[in-house]
C-alpha positions as a Python dict, from the first residue, in 0.01 Angstrom:
ca = {
    (1, 'X'): (0, 0, 0),
    (2, 'X'): (20, -76, -371),
    (3, 'X'): (363, -93, -520),
    (4, 'X'): (246, -31, -872),
    (5, 'X'): (105, 318, -912),
    (6, 'X'): (-197, 313, -1130),
    (7, 'X'): (-119, 528, -1286),
    (8, 'X'): (-242, 671, -1578),
    (9, 'X'): (-58, 984, -1565),
    (10, 'X'): (212, 1161, -1389),
    (11, 'X'): (246, 1367, -1694),
    (12, 'X'): (-92, 1474, -1730),
    (13, 'X'): (-245, 1294, -2015),
    (14, 'X'): (-394, 970, -1973),
    (15, 'X'): (-673, 747, -2040),
    (16, 'X'): (-867, 895, -2303),
    (17, 'X'): (-1141, 965, -2541),
    (18, 'X'): (-1457, 775, -2609),
    (19, 'X'): (-1716, 657, -2852),
    (20, 'X'): (-1742, 816, -3192),
    (21, 'X'): (-1599, 1155, -3132),
    (22, 'X'): (-1508, 1449, -3341),
    (23, 'X'): (-1223, 1634, -3177),
    (24, 'X'): (-1230, 2009, -3221),
    (25, 'X'): (-863, 2072, -3152),
    (26, 'X'): (-551, 2084, -3366),
    (27, 'X'): (-361, 1751, -3368),
    (28, 'X'): (-32, 1916, -3464),
    (29, 'X'): (-51, 2148, -3166),
    (30, 'X'): (-165, 1853, -2959),
    (31, 'X'): (159, 1670, -3040),
    (32, 'X'): (346, 1957, -2877),
    (33, 'X'): (120, 1952, -2570),
    (34, 'X'): (167, 1576, -2543),
    (35, 'X'): (539, 1625, -2475),
    (36, 'X'): (434, 1712, -2120),
    (37, 'X'): (302, 1358, -2093),
    (38, 'X'): (563, 1160, -2284),
    (39, 'X'): (774, 1085, -1976),
    (40, 'X'): (491, 861, -1853),
    (41, 'X'): (285, 770, -2160),
    (42, 'X'): (347, 637, -2509),
    (43, 'X'): (121, 655, -2811),
    (44, 'X'): (157, 538, -3169),
    (45, 'X'): (335, 238, -3325),
    (46, 'X'): (501, 18, -3068),
    (47, 'X'): (359, 211, -2772),
    (48, 'X'): (396, 29, -2439),
    (49, 'X'): (287, 81, -2082),
    (50, 'X'): (529, 288, -1878),
    (51, 'X'): (453, 467, -1551),
    (52, 'X'): (117, 531, -1714),
    (53, 'X'): (-67, 311, -1966),
    (54, 'X'): (-15, 345, -2339),
    (55, 'X'): (-275, 565, -2504),
    (56, 'X'): (-356, 380, -2826),
    (57, 'X'): (-721, 288, -2899),
    (58, 'X'): (-855, 489, -2608),
    (59, 'X'): (-1184, 615, -2748),
    (60, 'X'): (-1462, 425, -2578),
    (61, 'X'): (-1229, 261, -2329),
    (62, 'X'): (-1358, 211, -1976),
    (63, 'X'): (-1154, 397, -1715),
    (64, 'X'): (-900, 161, -1560),
    (65, 'X'): (-981, -98, -1825),
    (66, 'X'): (-656, -158, -2015),
    (67, 'X'): (-548, -519, -1970),
    (68, 'X'): (-197, -564, -1836),
    (69, 'X'): (-174, -232, -1653),
    (70, 'X'): (-207, -205, -1274),
    (71, 'X'): (-438, 85, -1195),
    (72, 'X'): (-512, 240, -860),
    (73, 'X'): (-827, 136, -680),
    (74, 'X'): (-972, 483, -743),
    (75, 'X'): (-937, 443, -1120),
    (76, 'X'): (-1073, 90, -1113),
    (77, 'X'): (-1372, 208, -910),
    (78, 'X'): (-1433, 489, -1160),
    (79, 'X'): (-1451, 235, -1441),
    (80, 'X'): (-1674, 3, -1240),
    (81, 'X'): (-1904, 299, -1190),
    (82, 'X'): (-1945, 340, -1565),
    (83, 'X'): (-1682, 601, -1648),
    (84, 'X'): (-1585, 581, -2015),
    (85, 'X'): (-1334, 809, -2184),
    (86, 'X'): (-1486, 1051, -2432),
    (87, 'X'): (-1420, 1416, -2506),
    (88, 'X'): (-1624, 1529, -2205),
    (89, 'X'): (-1479, 1298, -1942),
    (90, 'X'): (-1130, 1336, -2082),
    (91, 'X'): (-1152, 1715, -2087),
    (92, 'X'): (-1260, 1717, -1722),
    (93, 'X'): (-984, 1474, -1623),
    (94, 'X'): (-711, 1662, -1803),
    (95, 'X'): (-822, 1989, -1647),
    (96, 'X'): (-797, 1853, -1291),
    (97, 'X'): (-718, 1481, -1251),
    (98, 'X'): (-764, 1475, -874),
    (99, 'X'): (-1105, 1644, -903),
    (100, 'X'): (-1235, 1418, -1180),
    (101, 'X'): (-1117, 1095, -1011),
    (102, 'X'): (-1077, 1145, -638),
    (103, 'X'): (-792, 933, -509),
    (104, 'X'): (-607, 908, -838),
    (105, 'X'): (-231, 905, -808),
    (106, 'X'): (-189, 1137, -1099),
    (107, 'X'): (75, 1386, -984),
    (108, 'X'): (30, 1616, -1283),
    (109, 'X'): (-178, 1922, -1183),
    (110, 'X'): (-371, 1932, -1510),
    (111, 'X'): (-394, 2136, -1829),
    (112, 'X'): (-569, 2459, -1736),
    (113, 'X'): (-587, 2597, -2091),
    (114, 'X'): (-899, 2473, -2273),
    (115, 'X'): (-730, 2495, -2614),
    (116, 'X'): (-441, 2280, -2492),
    (117, 'X'): (-686, 2016, -2375),
    (118, 'X'): (-876, 2024, -2704),
    (119, 'X'): (-550, 1995, -2901),
    (120, 'X'): (-430, 1705, -2686),
    (121, 'X'): (-759, 1520, -2731),
    (122, 'X'): (-746, 1575, -3110),
    (123, 'X'): (-391, 1438, -3118),
    (124, 'X'): (-484, 1127, -2918),
    (125, 'X'): (-797, 1076, -3128),
    (126, 'X'): (-574, 1009, -3428),
    (127, 'X'): (-456, 688, -3258),
    (128, 'X'): (-802, 547, -3198),
    (129, 'X'): (-1005, 365, -3464),
    (130, 'X'): (-1326, 481, -3303),
    (131, 'X'): (-1244, 843, -3369),
    (132, 'X'): (-1454, 985, -3647),
    (133, 'X'): (-1324, 1191, -3934),
    (134, 'X'): (-1016, 1409, -3908),
    (135, 'X'): (-1017, 1658, -3626),
    (136, 'X'): (-1144, 2007, -3691),
    (137, 'X'): (-918, 2295, -3610),
    (138, 'X'): (-1016, 2589, -3397),
    (139, 'X'): (-1026, 2844, -3679),
    (140, 'X'): (-1284, 3118, -3654),
    (141, 'X'): (-1473, 3210, -3971),
    (142, 'X'): (-1359, 3534, -4130),
    (143, 'X'): (-1613, 3819, -4131),
    (144, 'X'): (-1795, 3881, -4456),
    (145, 'X'): (-1632, 4215, -4503),
    (146, 'X'): (-1306, 4318, -4340),
    (147, 'X'): (-1236, 4687, -4292),
    (148, 'X'): (-924, 4819, -4454),
    (149, 'X'): (-624, 4798, -4222),
    (150, 'X'): (-554, 5116, -4035),
    (151, 'X'): (-220, 5285, -4084),
    (152, 'X'): (-246, 5461, -3749),
    (153, 'X'): (-81, 5297, -3450),
    (154, 'X'): (-257, 5372, -3125),
    (155, 'X'): (-68, 5327, -2801),
    (156, 'X'): (-247, 5280, -2472),
    (157, 'X'): (-126, 5479, -2174),
    (158, 'X'): (137, 5293, -1975),
    (159, 'X'): (256, 5067, -2258),
    (160, 'X'): (622, 5026, -2349),
    (161, 'X'): (603, 5283, -2626),
    (162, 'X'): (514, 5554, -2372),
    (163, 'X'): (778, 5463, -2117),
    (164, 'X'): (1101, 5659, -2073),
    (165, 'X'): (1406, 5493, -2222),
    (166, 'X'): (1602, 5330, -1936),
    (167, 'X'): (1953, 5454, -1875),
    (168, 'X'): (2076, 5222, -1595),
    (169, 'X'): (2343, 4957, -1641),
    (170, 'X'): (2544, 4877, -1950),
    (171, 'X'): (2265, 4748, -2172),
    (172, 'X'): (1986, 4949, -2005),
    (173, 'X'): (1780, 4632, -1952),
    (174, 'X'): (1569, 4504, -1665),
    (175, 'X'): (1488, 4660, -1329),
    (176, 'X'): (1559, 4604, -964),
    (177, 'X'): (1377, 4304, -818),
    (178, 'X'): (1114, 4388, -560),
    (179, 'X'): (1149, 4257, -201),
    (180, 'X'): (861, 4013, -264),
    (181, 'X'): (1030, 3877, -576),
    (182, 'X'): (1358, 3828, -392),
    (183, 'X'): (1179, 3654, -103),
    (184, 'X'): (1008, 3413, -344),
    (185, 'X'): (1346, 3292, -473),
    (186, 'X'): (1547, 3319, -153),
    (187, 'X'): (1432, 2987, -6),
    (188, 'X'): (1754, 2788, 25),
    (189, 'X'): (1817, 2597, 348),
    (190, 'X'): (2164, 2551, 498),
    (191, 'X'): (2285, 2233, 673),
    (192, 'X'): (2275, 2418, 1007),
    (193, 'X'): (1904, 2491, 956),
    (194, 'X'): (1934, 2856, 860),
    (195, 'X'): (1663, 2936, 609),
    (196, 'X'): (1410, 2683, 739),
    (197, 'X'): (1053, 2812, 755),
    (198, 'X'): (825, 2762, 1052),
    (199, 'X'): (624, 2442, 1034),
    (200, 'X'): (609, 2076, 1131),
    (201, 'X'): (501, 1737, 1000),
    (202, 'X'): (493, 1376, 1119),
    (203, 'X'): (596, 1050, 956),
    (204, 'X'): (232, 937, 941),
    (205, 'X'): (123, 1258, 771),
    (206, 'X'): (413, 1226, 530),
    (207, 'X'): (315, 873, 432),
    (208, 'X'): (-26, 989, 313),
    (209, 'X'): (124, 1282, 119),
    (210, 'X'): (401, 1069, -29),
    (211, 'X'): (150, 810, -151),
    (212, 'X'): (-64, 1077, -316),
    (213, 'X'): (203, 1307, -457),
    (214, 'X'): (529, 1111, -491),
    (215, 'X'): (469, 736, -517),
    (216, 'X'): (370, 740, -884),
    (217, 'X'): (736, 803, -967),
    (218, 'X'): (930, 693, -659),
    (219, 'X'): (722, 394, -545),
    (220, 'X'): (529, 359, -220),
    (221, 'X'): (846, 273, -30),
    (222, 'X'): (1097, 490, -215),
    (223, 'X'): (1207, 194, -427),
    (224, 'X'): (1159, 386, -753),
    (225, 'X'): (902, 312, -1022),
    (226, 'X'): (1041, 223, -1362),
    (227, 'X'): (1357, 428, -1410),
    (228, 'X'): (1263, 705, -1166),
    (229, 'X'): (1509, 771, -881),
    (230, 'X'): (1532, 537, -583),
    (231, 'X'): (1506, 729, -255),
    (232, 'X'): (1552, 459, 11),
    (233, 'X'): (1790, 174, 83),
    (234, 'X'): (2133, 133, -72),
    (235, 'X'): (2326, 111, 255),
    (236, 'X'): (2680, -26, 211),
    (237, 'X'): (2664, -8, -171),
    (238, 'X'): (2884, 298, -228),
    (239, 'X'): (3191, 83, -300),
    (240, 'X'): (3002, -134, -548),
    (241, 'X'): (3042, -97, -923),
    (242, 'X'): (2686, 38, -935),
    (243, 'X'): (2620, 209, -602),
    (244, 'X'): (2265, 298, -500),
    (245, 'X'): (2290, 664, -402),
    (246, 'X'): (1988, 734, -186),
    (247, 'X'): (1902, 969, 98),
    (248, 'X'): (2002, 701, 347),
    (249, 'X'): (2315, 575, 175),
    (250, 'X'): (2474, 882, 16),
    (251, 'X'): (2323, 1224, 89),
    (252, 'X'): (2513, 1415, 358),
    (253, 'X'): (2259, 1666, 490),
    (254, 'X'): (1887, 1664, 558),
    (255, 'X'): (1869, 2027, 445),
    (256, 'X'): (1931, 1910, 88),
    (257, 'X'): (1627, 1683, 108),
    (258, 'X'): (1400, 1955, 244),
    (259, 'X'): (1527, 2220, 4),
    (260, 'X'): (1490, 2003, -305),
    (261, 'X'): (1141, 1878, -220),
    (262, 'X'): (1028, 2230, -137),
    (263, 'X'): (1178, 2382, -452),
    (264, 'X'): (1122, 2123, -723),
    (265, 'X'): (873, 1853, -625),
    (266, 'X'): (632, 1698, -713),
    (267, 'X'): (746, 1662, -1071),
    (268, 'X'): (530, 1882, -1290),
    (269, 'X'): (374, 2059, -991),
    (270, 'X'): (670, 2226, -817),
    (271, 'X'): (605, 2466, -527),
    (272, 'X'): (257, 2322, -472),
    (273, 'X'): (344, 2181, -126),
    (274, 'X'): (312, 2404, 177),
    (275, 'X'): (586, 2413, 442),
    (276, 'X'): (411, 2169, 678),
    (277, 'X'): (369, 1919, 393),
    (278, 'X'): (738, 1942, 306),
    (279, 'X'): (831, 1874, 668),
    (280, 'X'): (598, 1572, 672),
    (281, 'X'): (733, 1424, 347),
    (282, 'X'): (1091, 1479, 467),
    (283, 'X'): (1006, 1301, 793),
    (284, 'X'): (860, 1008, 598),
    (285, 'X'): (1175, 977, 388),
    (286, 'X'): (1379, 963, 709),
    (287, 'X'): (1150, 679, 817),
    (288, 'X'): (1191, 494, 486),
    (289, 'X'): (1568, 508, 537),
    (290, 'X'): (1555, 394, 902),
    (291, 'X'): (1701, 723, 1022),
    (292, 'X'): (1394, 748, 1246),
    (293, 'X'): (1182, 448, 1345),
    (294, 'X'): (881, 601, 1519),
    (295, 'X'): (577, 673, 1299),
    (296, 'X'): (479, 946, 1545),
    (297, 'X'): (811, 1130, 1494),
    (298, 'X'): (750, 1497, 1416),
    (299, 'X'): (1005, 1700, 1222),
    (300, 'X'): (1014, 2075, 1271),
    (301, 'X'): (1252, 2369, 1263),
    (302, 'X'): (1321, 2307, 1634),
    (303, 'X'): (1470, 1958, 1592),
    (304, 'X'): (1573, 1965, 1226),
    (305, 'X'): (1945, 2026, 1283),
    (306, 'X'): (1958, 1739, 1537),
    (307, 'X'): (1899, 1485, 1260),
    (308, 'X'): (2215, 1342, 1104),
    (309, 'X'): (2220, 1134, 786),
    (310, 'X'): (2440, 821, 791),
    (311, 'X'): (2689, 933, 526),
    (312, 'X'): (2757, 1286, 654),
    (313, 'X'): (3102, 1199, 795),
    (314, 'X'): (3225, 1083, 453),
    (315, 'X'): (3191, 1432, 305),
    (316, 'X'): (3481, 1669, 366),
    (317, 'X'): (3542, 2038, 314),
    (318, 'X'): (3676, 2154, -22),
    (319, 'X'): (4048, 2220, 36),
    (320, 'X'): (4157, 2283, -322),
    (321, 'X'): (4242, 2645, -249),
    (322, 'X'): (4512, 2519, -13),
    (323, 'X'): (4692, 2321, -283),
    (324, 'X'): (5035, 2436, -400),
    (325, 'X'): (4936, 2558, -747),
    (326, 'X'): (4688, 2800, -588),
    (327, 'X'): (4946, 2945, -346),
    (328, 'X'): (5102, 3190, -595),
    (329, 'X'): (4853, 3391, -805),
    (330, 'X'): (4942, 3329, -1167),
    (331, 'X'): (4785, 3256, -1501),
    (332, 'X'): (4741, 2880, -1552),
    (333, 'X'): (4960, 2714, -1812),
    (334, 'X'): (4758, 2615, -2117),
    (335, 'X'): (5020, 2472, -2356),
    (336, 'X'): (5375, 2328, -2360),
    (337, 'X'): (5359, 2299, -1982),
    (338, 'X'): (5593, 1996, -1960),
    (339, 'X'): (5896, 1903, -2166),
    (340, 'X'): (5821, 1532, -2160),
    (341, 'X'): (5484, 1357, -2149),
    (342, 'X'): (5457, 1008, -2001),
    (343, 'X'): (5152, 786, -2057),
    (344, 'X'): (5065, 641, -1719),
    (345, 'X'): (4762, 432, -1818),
    (346, 'X'): (4550, 344, -2117),
    (347, 'X'): (4173, 354, -2148),
    (348, 'X'): (4172, -5, -2271),
    (349, 'X'): (4337, -121, -1951),
    (350, 'X'): (4079, 70, -1748),
    (351, 'X'): (3799, -114, -1933),
    (352, 'X'): (3635, 201, -2064),
    (353, 'X'): (3727, 158, -2431),
    (354, 'X'): (3455, -19, -2637),
    (355, 'X'): (3563, -360, -2763),
    (356, 'X'): (3640, -320, -3131),
    (357, 'X'): (3735, -683, -3178),
    (358, 'X'): (4095, -598, -3268),
    (359, 'X'): (4321, -567, -2963),
    (360, 'X'): (4631, -500, -3173),
    (361, 'X'): (4468, -206, -3344),
    (362, 'X'): (4338, -78, -3012),
    (363, 'X'): (4688, -52, -2872),
    (364, 'X'): (4806, 171, -3158),
    (365, 'X'): (4588, 469, -3094),
    (366, 'X'): (4871, 659, -2926),
}
C-alpha cells in the first residue's frame, strides 16, 4: 500500500486546465467555490503541495505530472495514457473524480453544478500562463426589447402566499417533523449496541474501503496524512506531554467509532457509506489498533458489544451531581463569594505564560 496518497484532491479540485483555454466561468465566484478545496490544495503566490498538489500553472499539465508530488498509480497511469488537463477533462474530473479517473483516491464526491465547475476552472485559469485572455462571465445577452414590468403579482396555487397563517407555538414557525425525517436523524448508537443497524463487514473488506475513501487524509495505516487526525497507535502515550489520542489509545467505546464514521465520514461526502461499509471500516480500524488480529474477523450487530477498547476502564461515570454544592438547590454565587482570596499558583510557574524577557515585570501582574 502507498503511504502517500496521490492525491490530487480530497477537496474536490485538483489538477487542472489545459492548453490555451478560454474559461467561460466567473473567477470571483470560482474563488468562493475553491474554498471547498483549500483544505487540500493551494494556488497563487507561495502555493505548496499539501494533501493534494498545488494548482499553479496547470493548463496543459499532464495528469499526475507535477514534479515532487507523489500521485496514485491510477493518476500516473492516466497521464501515461495521454490525459492532459484542459477545460473538458477538468470539467469531467470535477463532476465525478472516481468516474473520470478510476482508482483515484480523491474522496471529494465532485461538483455537480455545471456553473460551479465553470467558475472554479475560470478561477484556476488565472494562475496559469497558458490561459488565454480574461475569463468570460456567464451573462446572457439582454433581449432587444424588454416588456414593461408588470405591476400585477400572480401567485401560484399552493405557494406561501396562499397558505393559512400558522397559529401553533409562540412564534408560529415551523411544523412537526415527519416520521421519515426523524428516522433520518435518529441514528445514534449507544455503547451497549442499542441503535446499531443490521449489517456486517470484515477487516479485509474494510481495508479496501479505507484505502479508497479514508487514506487520503488518514494514511493507509491510520498514521495520518499531513495534519489530519491519527487513528492508530499511541498506546501508553496518554501521560506524555503530547499524548497521541487514537481509537486504540484513548477512545472508550467502539460505538463512538461506528457512529462518527456513519454520521460524518468521509470528509466532504458524509452519509455516503452504507451500513455494511461502516461495519467493515470499523472492523479495519480495530485491526489497525491491534484490538483484533484476524483479517477474516467480521464485525456485526451480533458481536459488536463484545468488543472492548483498551482505554474503556479509564473512563468513569460523571458524579458531579453528587458533590456537596449540588446537594441543596440554590442559586450559585456570582460575586463576593469569599471574604479573602488566596493566590495558590501563578501562570508563570505553570509554564503557560509567554516569555516576555522580563521576569521581574512578569511577577507584578497581580
